[in-house]
Coordinates of C-alpha atoms and ligand atoms in Angstrom, one line a residue:
M172 CA 40.9 110.3 76.0
A173 CA 43.6 109.0 73.5
K174 CA 41.1 108.6 70.6
M175 CA 39.8 111.8 71.1
N176 CA 43.4 113.2 70.9
N177 CA 43.8 110.9 67.9
P178 CA 40.2 110.3 65.8
V179 CA 41.0 107.7 63.0
R180 CA 44.6 108.1 62.5
D181 CA 45.6 107.3 59.0
S182 CA 48.6 104.6 58.7
F183 CA 50.3 102.6 56.0
S184 CA 48.3 99.5 55.6
G185 CA 52.1 96.7 56.4
R186 CA 55.6 96.0 55.8
L187 CA 55.1 96.7 51.8
G188 CA 53.6 100.0 52.1
I189 CA 56.3 101.9 54.5
I190 CA 58.6 100.5 52.7
A191 CA 57.4 101.8 49.6
A192 CA 57.1 105.2 50.8
A193 CA 60.2 105.5 53.1
V194 CA 62.4 104.4 50.4
G195 CA 60.9 106.5 48.0
S196 CA 61.5 109.6 49.8
A197 CA 65.3 108.6 50.3
V198 CA 65.6 107.4 46.3
G199 CA 65.7 111.2 44.7
L200 CA 67.5 113.6 42.9
G201 CA 69.9 113.4 45.1
N202 CA 70.6 109.8 44.3
I203 CA 70.7 109.8 40.7
W204 CA 72.0 113.0 39.9
R205 CA 73.9 113.7 42.8
F206 CA 75.8 110.3 44.3
P207 CA 76.8 109.3 41.3
Y208 CA 78.6 112.7 40.2
V209 CA 79.7 113.0 43.9
T210 CA 81.8 109.5 43.6
G211 CA 83.0 110.0 40.8
E212 CA 85.0 113.4 42.2
N213 CA 86.5 111.7 45.5
G214 CA 87.9 108.0 44.6
G215 CA 84.9 106.3 43.5
G216 CA 85.9 102.4 45.5
A217 CA 86.9 104.4 48.3
F218 CA 84.6 106.8 48.9
L219 CA 81.6 104.1 48.5
L220 CA 83.2 102.1 51.1
M221 CA 83.5 105.4 53.3
Y222 CA 79.1 106.2 52.5
L223 CA 77.6 102.6 52.9
L224 CA 79.7 103.3 56.7
F225 CA 78.1 106.1 57.2
V226 CA 74.9 104.7 55.7
I227 CA 74.9 101.5 58.0
A228 CA 76.3 103.2 61.4
I229 CA 75.0 106.8 61.3
G230 CA 72.1 107.5 58.3
M231 CA 70.3 103.9 59.4
P232 CA 70.9 104.6 63.5
V233 CA 69.2 107.9 63.0
M234 CA 66.3 106.9 61.2
L235 CA 65.6 104.5 63.4
A236 CA 65.5 107.5 65.9
E237 CA 63.3 109.1 63.2
F238 CA 61.2 106.3 62.8
S239 CA 60.9 105.1 66.9
V240 CA 59.9 108.8 67.7
G241 CA 57.4 108.6 65.4
R242 CA 55.4 106.1 66.6
R243 CA 56.1 106.4 69.8
A244 CA 54.1 110.1 69.6
Q245 CA 51.7 109.7 66.9
R246 CA 51.7 112.2 65.7
N247 CA 53.3 115.0 63.1
A248 CA 56.7 116.1 63.6
L249 CA 56.8 119.2 65.6
G250 CA 53.5 117.1 67.2
S251 CA 56.0 114.4 68.2
F252 CA 58.5 116.3 70.5
K253 CA 55.8 118.2 72.1
K254 CA 53.4 114.8 73.1
L255 CA 56.8 113.2 74.5
A256 CA 58.9 116.4 75.7
P257 CA 55.9 118.3 77.2
G258 CA 57.0 121.7 77.9
K259 CA 60.6 121.5 76.7
P260 CA 61.9 123.2 73.8
W261 CA 62.7 119.9 72.6
Y262 CA 59.6 120.6 69.3
L263 CA 62.0 123.1 68.2
I264 CA 63.7 120.3 66.1
G265 CA 59.7 120.4 64.7
V266 CA 60.2 124.1 63.5
M267 CA 63.7 123.8 61.9
G268 CA 62.3 121.0 60.1
I269 CA 59.2 122.8 59.4
V270 CA 61.0 125.5 58.0
A271 CA 63.6 122.8 56.3
S272 CA 60.4 121.8 54.4
F273 CA 59.5 124.7 53.1
L274 CA 62.5 125.3 52.1
I275 CA 64.0 122.4 50.1
L276 CA 60.9 121.7 48.5
A277 CA 61.0 125.1 47.3
F278 CA 64.1 124.2 45.7
Y279 CA 63.5 120.7 44.7
S280 CA 60.3 121.4 42.9
T281 CA 62.2 123.9 40.7
I282 CA 65.1 121.0 39.1
A283 CA 62.0 118.3 39.2
G284 CA 59.7 120.4 36.8
W285 CA 63.3 120.5 35.2
T286 CA 62.5 116.5 34.6
L287 CA 59.6 117.1 33.3
E288 CA 60.0 119.9 30.8
Y289 CA 62.7 117.3 29.6
L290 CA 60.6 114.1 29.7
F291 CA 58.5 116.1 27.5
Q292 CA 61.1 116.9 25.2
A293 CA 61.7 113.5 25.0
A294 CA 58.8 111.9 24.1
G295 CA 58.8 114.7 21.5
N296 CA 61.8 113.0 20.7
S297 CA 63.2 116.9 20.0
F298 CA 67.3 115.9 21.0
A299 CA 67.4 113.9 17.8
G300 CA 69.9 115.3 15.6
K301 CA 71.2 118.2 17.9
S302 CA 74.4 118.3 18.1
S303 CA 75.9 119.1 22.2
A304 CA 76.0 122.9 21.5
E305 CA 73.0 122.9 20.7
L306 CA 71.6 120.8 23.4
S307 CA 73.5 122.9 25.8
A308 CA 71.8 126.6 23.8
S309 CA 68.6 124.6 24.2
F310 CA 68.9 124.3 27.7
D311 CA 70.6 127.3 28.5
Q312 CA 67.5 129.0 26.9
F313 CA 64.2 126.5 29.1
H314 CA 66.2 127.3 32.7
T315 CA 66.9 130.5 32.0
G316 CA 63.4 131.3 30.9
T317 CA 60.2 132.5 33.1
F318 CA 57.1 131.3 31.9
R319 CA 58.5 127.7 31.0
P320 CA 60.4 126.2 34.1
L321 CA 57.1 128.3 36.6
I322 CA 54.2 125.9 34.5
W323 CA 56.9 123.1 34.9
Q324 CA 57.7 123.8 39.0
I325 CA 53.8 124.4 39.5
A326 CA 52.4 121.0 37.5
F327 CA 54.9 119.5 40.1
M328 CA 53.9 120.7 42.6
V329 CA 50.0 120.0 41.7
L330 CA 51.0 116.3 41.5
T331 CA 52.4 115.9 44.6
A332 CA 50.1 118.3 45.8
L333 CA 46.8 115.4 44.1
I334 CA 48.8 112.5 45.8
I335 CA 49.1 114.2 48.8
S336 CA 45.2 115.2 49.5
S337 CA 44.6 111.4 48.8
G338 CA 46.0 110.5 52.0
V339 CA 48.1 108.0 53.5
K340 CA 47.1 104.3 52.9
R341 CA 45.0 105.7 49.1
G342 CA 47.6 108.9 48.5
I343 CA 51.4 108.1 49.4
E344 CA 51.0 104.5 49.9
K345 CA 48.9 103.5 47.1
Y346 CA 51.5 105.9 44.6
T347 CA 54.8 104.8 46.5
K348 CA 53.5 101.1 45.5
I349 CA 53.3 101.5 41.9
L350 CA 56.5 104.0 41.3
M351 CA 59.5 102.5 43.4
P352 CA 59.4 99.0 41.6
V353 CA 58.6 100.5 37.8
L354 CA 61.4 102.8 39.1
L355 CA 64.1 100.2 40.3
L356 CA 63.3 98.4 36.8
L357 CA 63.5 101.2 34.5
I358 CA 66.7 102.1 36.8
L359 CA 67.7 98.2 35.7
I360 CA 67.2 98.6 31.8
V361 CA 69.2 102.0 31.3
S362 CA 72.0 101.0 33.7
I363 CA 71.9 97.4 31.1
R364 CA 72.0 99.8 28.2
S365 CA 75.0 101.9 29.0
V366 CA 77.8 99.2 30.5
T367 CA 76.8 97.1 27.7
L368 CA 78.2 100.3 25.6
P369 CA 81.4 99.8 23.7
G370 CA 84.4 101.8 26.1
A371 CA 81.7 101.1 29.4
G372 CA 84.2 99.2 30.8
E373 CA 86.5 103.0 31.5
G374 CA 83.3 104.5 33.3
L375 CA 83.1 101.4 35.3
R376 CA 87.1 101.9 37.0
F377 CA 86.0 105.5 37.2
L378 CA 83.3 104.6 39.8
F379 CA 84.3 101.6 42.0
R380 CA 88.5 101.5 41.9
P381 CA 89.5 103.0 44.9
D382 CA 91.2 105.3 44.8
F383 CA 92.6 106.4 47.6
S384 CA 95.1 108.9 47.0
A385 CA 91.6 111.3 46.2
V386 CA 90.4 111.0 50.2
G387 CA 91.0 113.4 52.1
W388 CA 89.2 114.7 55.1
N389 CA 86.9 116.9 53.5
S390 CA 86.2 113.3 51.3
V391 CA 85.0 112.2 54.4
L392 CA 82.8 115.0 55.6
V393 CA 81.4 114.5 52.0
A394 CA 80.8 111.4 52.1
L395 CA 78.7 111.7 55.5
G396 CA 76.7 114.7 54.1
Q397 CA 75.8 112.4 51.2
A398 CA 74.5 109.6 53.4
A399 CA 72.3 111.8 56.0
F400 CA 70.5 113.8 52.6
S401 CA 70.0 110.9 50.8
L402 CA 68.4 109.4 53.3
S403 CA 66.4 111.8 54.2
I404 CA 67.1 112.6 57.9
G405 CA 67.6 115.4 59.7
M406 CA 64.2 117.2 59.3
G407 CA 61.3 115.1 60.6
T408 CA 60.5 113.6 57.4
M409 CA 60.9 109.6 58.7
I410 CA 59.3 110.4 62.3
T411 CA 56.2 111.7 60.3
Y412 CA 56.1 108.4 57.5
G413 CA 57.1 106.2 61.5
S414 CA 54.0 107.7 62.7
Y415 CA 52.4 105.6 59.9
I416 CA 54.4 102.8 60.8
R417 CA 51.8 100.3 62.9
K418 CA 53.3 98.2 66.4
E419 CA 54.2 95.3 64.4
T420 CA 56.3 96.6 61.6
N421 CA 59.9 95.9 62.7
L422 CA 61.6 99.6 63.0
P423 CA 65.5 98.3 62.9
V424 CA 64.8 96.1 60.0
T425 CA 62.2 98.5 58.2
A426 CA 65.2 101.4 58.9
F427 CA 67.7 98.4 57.5
Q428 CA 65.7 97.1 54.0
V429 CA 65.5 101.0 53.1
S430 CA 69.1 101.6 53.7
V431 CA 70.2 99.1 51.8
A432 CA 67.1 100.2 48.5
D433 CA 68.4 103.7 48.6
T434 CA 72.5 102.8 48.5
I435 CA 71.1 100.1 45.7
I436 CA 69.7 102.8 43.5
A437 CA 72.3 105.0 44.3
M438 CA 74.7 102.3 42.9
L439 CA 72.8 101.9 39.9
S440 CA 72.4 104.9 39.2
G441 CA 76.1 105.7 39.3
L442 CA 76.3 102.5 37.1
M443 CA 73.4 104.2 34.8
I444 CA 75.7 107.4 34.3
F445 CA 79.2 106.9 34.1
P446 CA 79.6 103.5 31.6
A447 CA 77.6 105.8 28.9
V448 CA 79.6 109.3 29.9
F449 CA 82.8 107.8 29.3
A450 CA 81.6 105.4 26.3
Y451 CA 81.0 109.0 24.9
S452 CA 84.0 110.8 26.2
I453 CA 82.4 113.4 28.0
D454 CA 83.3 115.1 31.6
P455 CA 82.2 113.4 33.7
A456 CA 82.4 116.1 35.9
A457 CA 79.4 118.1 33.9
G458 CA 77.6 119.5 37.0
P459 CA 73.5 120.0 36.9
G460 CA 74.6 119.3 33.3
L461 CA 75.6 116.4 33.2
V462 CA 71.7 115.1 33.5
F463 CA 69.8 117.7 31.7
V464 CA 72.5 118.6 28.9
V465 CA 74.9 115.4 28.9
L466 CA 72.5 113.1 29.3
P467 CA 70.3 114.1 26.4
N468 CA 73.6 114.0 23.9
I469 CA 74.1 110.4 24.4
F470 CA 70.5 109.1 24.0
S471 CA 71.0 110.9 21.0
M472 CA 74.0 109.2 20.1
M473 CA 72.8 105.6 21.7
P474 CA 71.0 102.9 19.9
G475 CA 67.9 103.1 20.3
G476 CA 67.9 106.4 22.6
Y477 CA 64.4 107.7 22.0
I478 CA 62.5 105.3 23.8
F479 CA 66.2 104.9 26.9
S480 CA 65.8 109.4 27.4
V481 CA 62.3 108.7 27.4
I482 CA 62.6 105.6 30.4
F483 CA 66.1 107.6 31.6
F484 CA 63.6 111.3 32.7
M485 CA 60.4 109.5 33.3
L486 CA 61.9 107.5 36.0
L487 CA 63.7 110.9 37.5
S488 CA 60.3 112.7 37.7
I489 CA 58.8 109.4 39.3
A490 CA 62.1 109.8 42.0
A491 CA 61.4 113.6 42.2
L492 CA 57.7 113.0 43.4
T493 CA 58.2 110.6 45.8
S494 CA 60.1 112.7 47.7
T495 CA 58.7 115.7 46.9
V496 CA 55.8 114.0 48.2
S497 CA 57.4 113.0 51.5
I498 CA 58.9 116.7 51.8
L499 CA 54.9 118.2 51.6
E500 CA 53.9 115.3 54.1
V501 CA 55.8 116.5 57.0
V502 CA 53.9 120.0 56.5
V503 CA 50.3 119.4 56.1
A504 CA 50.7 117.0 58.9
Y505 CA 51.7 119.2 60.9
L506 CA 49.0 122.0 59.4
S507 CA 46.2 119.3 59.6
E508 CA 46.8 118.4 63.2
E509 CA 48.3 120.4 64.9
L510 CA 46.3 123.5 63.7
N511 CA 43.2 121.0 63.0
M512 CA 43.3 121.7 59.4
A513 CA 41.1 119.5 56.7
R514 CA 44.0 117.6 54.9
R515 CA 42.3 119.3 51.8
T516 CA 42.9 122.6 53.0
A517 CA 46.1 121.9 54.7
T518 CA 47.4 120.5 51.2
I519 CA 46.4 123.6 48.9
L520 CA 47.6 126.2 51.8
G521 CA 50.9 124.3 52.1
A522 CA 51.5 123.7 48.7
A523 CA 51.0 127.3 47.2
S524 CA 52.8 128.9 50.2
I525 CA 55.8 126.8 49.4
G526 CA 55.3 127.0 45.4
V527 CA 55.7 130.6 46.0
L528 CA 58.4 130.1 47.4
G529 CA 59.3 127.5 44.9
I530 CA 58.6 131.1 42.7
F531 CA 62.1 132.3 44.0
A532 CA 63.8 129.8 43.4
T533 CA 63.1 128.8 39.2
L534 CA 63.7 132.5 38.5
S535 CA 66.6 132.7 40.1
F536 CA 68.3 130.9 36.7
G537 CA 67.2 133.4 34.7
M538 CA 64.6 137.4 35.7
L539 CA 66.3 137.0 39.5
D540 CA 69.5 135.7 39.1
D541 CA 71.4 138.9 39.7
V542 CA 69.3 139.2 43.3
T543 CA 71.6 138.3 45.4
P544 CA 71.5 138.8 48.4
F545 CA 74.9 138.0 50.9
G546 CA 76.4 136.5 47.8
R547 CA 73.6 134.0 46.9
T548 CA 70.8 133.8 45.1
F549 CA 67.4 132.7 46.0
F550 CA 68.1 129.1 45.4
E551 CA 71.5 129.3 46.5
W552 CA 70.0 130.2 50.0
F553 CA 67.1 127.6 50.3
D554 CA 69.7 125.1 49.3
Y555 CA 72.2 126.5 51.9
I556 CA 70.0 126.9 54.9
S557 CA 68.3 123.8 54.3
A558 CA 70.6 121.3 53.7
N559 CA 74.1 122.8 54.9
L560 CA 72.2 124.6 58.6
L561 CA 69.2 122.7 59.5
L562 CA 69.4 118.8 58.2
P563 CA 72.8 118.4 60.0
L564 CA 71.8 120.1 62.6
G565 CA 68.8 118.8 63.1
A566 CA 70.0 115.2 62.4
I567 CA 72.5 115.9 65.5
L568 CA 69.4 117.2 67.6
I569 CA 66.8 113.9 66.8
A570 CA 70.1 111.8 67.9
L571 CA 70.9 113.4 71.0
F572 CA 66.9 113.4 71.7
V573 CA 66.7 109.8 71.2
G574 CA 69.6 108.9 72.7
W575 CA 69.8 111.3 75.9
F576 CA 65.9 112.7 76.9
M577 CA 64.0 110.0 75.1
G578 CA 66.3 107.1 76.9
R579 CA 66.9 103.6 76.7
K580 CA 63.6 102.1 78.2
V581 CA 61.5 103.7 75.8
F582 CA 63.5 103.1 72.2
N583 CA 63.9 99.6 73.4
D584 CA 60.7 99.3 73.9
E585 CA 59.7 101.2 70.9
I586 CA 62.4 99.2 68.5
S587 CA 61.1 95.9 69.8
S588 CA 57.6 96.7 69.6
G589 CA 57.1 96.6 72.8
G590 CA 58.7 93.1 73.3
M591 CA 57.6 91.6 70.2
F592 CA 60.8 91.7 68.8
R593 CA 63.9 90.8 70.4
V594 CA 66.6 93.5 69.7
R595 CA 70.4 92.7 70.5
V596 CA 71.7 95.1 69.3
T597 CA 70.0 98.6 71.3
G598 CA 72.9 99.3 73.4
L599 CA 74.8 99.9 70.4
F600 CA 72.5 102.2 68.9
M601 CA 72.3 104.5 72.0
F602 CA 75.7 105.0 71.6
V603 CA 76.1 105.6 68.6
L604 CA 72.5 108.0 69.2
K605 CA 74.2 109.4 72.2
F606 CA 77.9 110.1 70.3
L607 CA 78.8 108.7 67.6
A608 CA 76.5 110.2 65.1
P609 CA 76.2 113.9 67.4
L610 CA 80.2 113.7 66.9
A611 CA 80.2 112.9 63.1
I612 CA 77.5 115.3 62.4
A613 CA 78.9 117.9 63.6
I614 CA 81.7 118.1 61.7
V615 CA 80.4 118.0 59.2
F616 CA 78.2 120.8 60.0
I617 CA 80.9 122.9 61.6
Y618 CA 83.1 122.4 57.9
Q619 CA 80.1 122.7 55.9
L620 CA 79.4 126.5 58.2
I621 CA 83.8 126.6 57.4
G622 CA 84.2 125.7 54.2
S623 CA 81.3 127.6 52.5
S624 CA 81.2 131.5 53.9
Ligands
PFF25 N1 66.4 111.8 50.1 C1 65.7 113.2 48.9 C2 67.2 112.7 48.0 O1 68.0 111.7 47.9 O2 66.6 113.0 46.3 C3 66.3 114.3 49.5 C4 64.7 114.7 49.9 C5 63.9 114.2 50.6 C6 66.1 115.3 52.1 C7 63.1 114.2 51.7 C8 65.1 114.9 52.4 C9 63.8 114.9 53.2 F1 63.2 114.5 54.0

């Protein structure tokens, strides 16, 4: 009977596969652009301490909760709740997760498309000899255009779909196992280049000196929000990946390793960006321009800039790709398991419909920049609804589901792999999931609702 419900379910082949895939999901544009930027704005070292605290105290337990739901149920993000809580409305968490996947991928693929354009430009050595103003003008001309950004976005969606359609072991696992170590190596090379530039020390101080005067309530909340987004929690990505983890895999150790790897890559990204920004006297708060305008500028002035620019935009594309793969997998797993679609059909349908939504996100910077229903462009709406509303709400509900509904016995059974591993901190995890995580995230959620309306 179980076999009928669950015909030859694909899975990761082992520990390395799941680690590569989950780290691939967590590490993305959020780490490489957003983390250094918000850290710099919120007191550097002091912010870093809070971020680390939230990753360990809240992010990691919620990731573990997602893994445990997925592996217990052996289903997609929506089907998992239907199976574990039949006839109950908990499956709405899965519905929210799928909506969030559509919206996040629609705008994430816009920026991911930009990274391909910049990889292309870097490879063609087109930053060399250009002034700051010229580089900025060329970014404006590119990202407010129509065809070029759209073509790159579509190209990125096609790449994502190709990896997904090959399945879990021969697609996601095979590629992330190769891409993640390459990414780590590339980040190391560029950060070493960056910290050894003359004048890099100021950037290091900016990033690591704990400036407690810059830390207010707001910074605490920003740190919590960054931790959740960066770890890919709150929309069922880790439920879906959890469903592909074998019983012999130690879930708490996996959640710990993924969280540590994500944090290390975020910190290396800070080391890569800030020393270079300060060495060349550039404004660290340049926003999206930090990557697409300022870095080409830095590369054009840097010894060996050509090769470093190619490496940098390659790693940015890789980081984005292993994240978009995890987002599309949420949708594809749902379509193929709940609606009985073939994996290929599900991939084409999912990627195509998200692609259509993505057109609106991409054109928000150009042709549609004056279409702003209720004061936001399509891009800003997709971002706002998914990251600020659906993710925090999803994370609260997943914590509550595991803490109060699934309960300690089942949770403990799952995270100890049926007693195979001794888990001494189940009580602590339960406390976090029942009380600490929902409360803390609720504060962020309410703050963002009030703060940005
Ligand atoms: N964690 C990714 C990043 O830092 O770029 C973004 C992301 C991926 C968020 C997958 C949510 C998700 F489900």
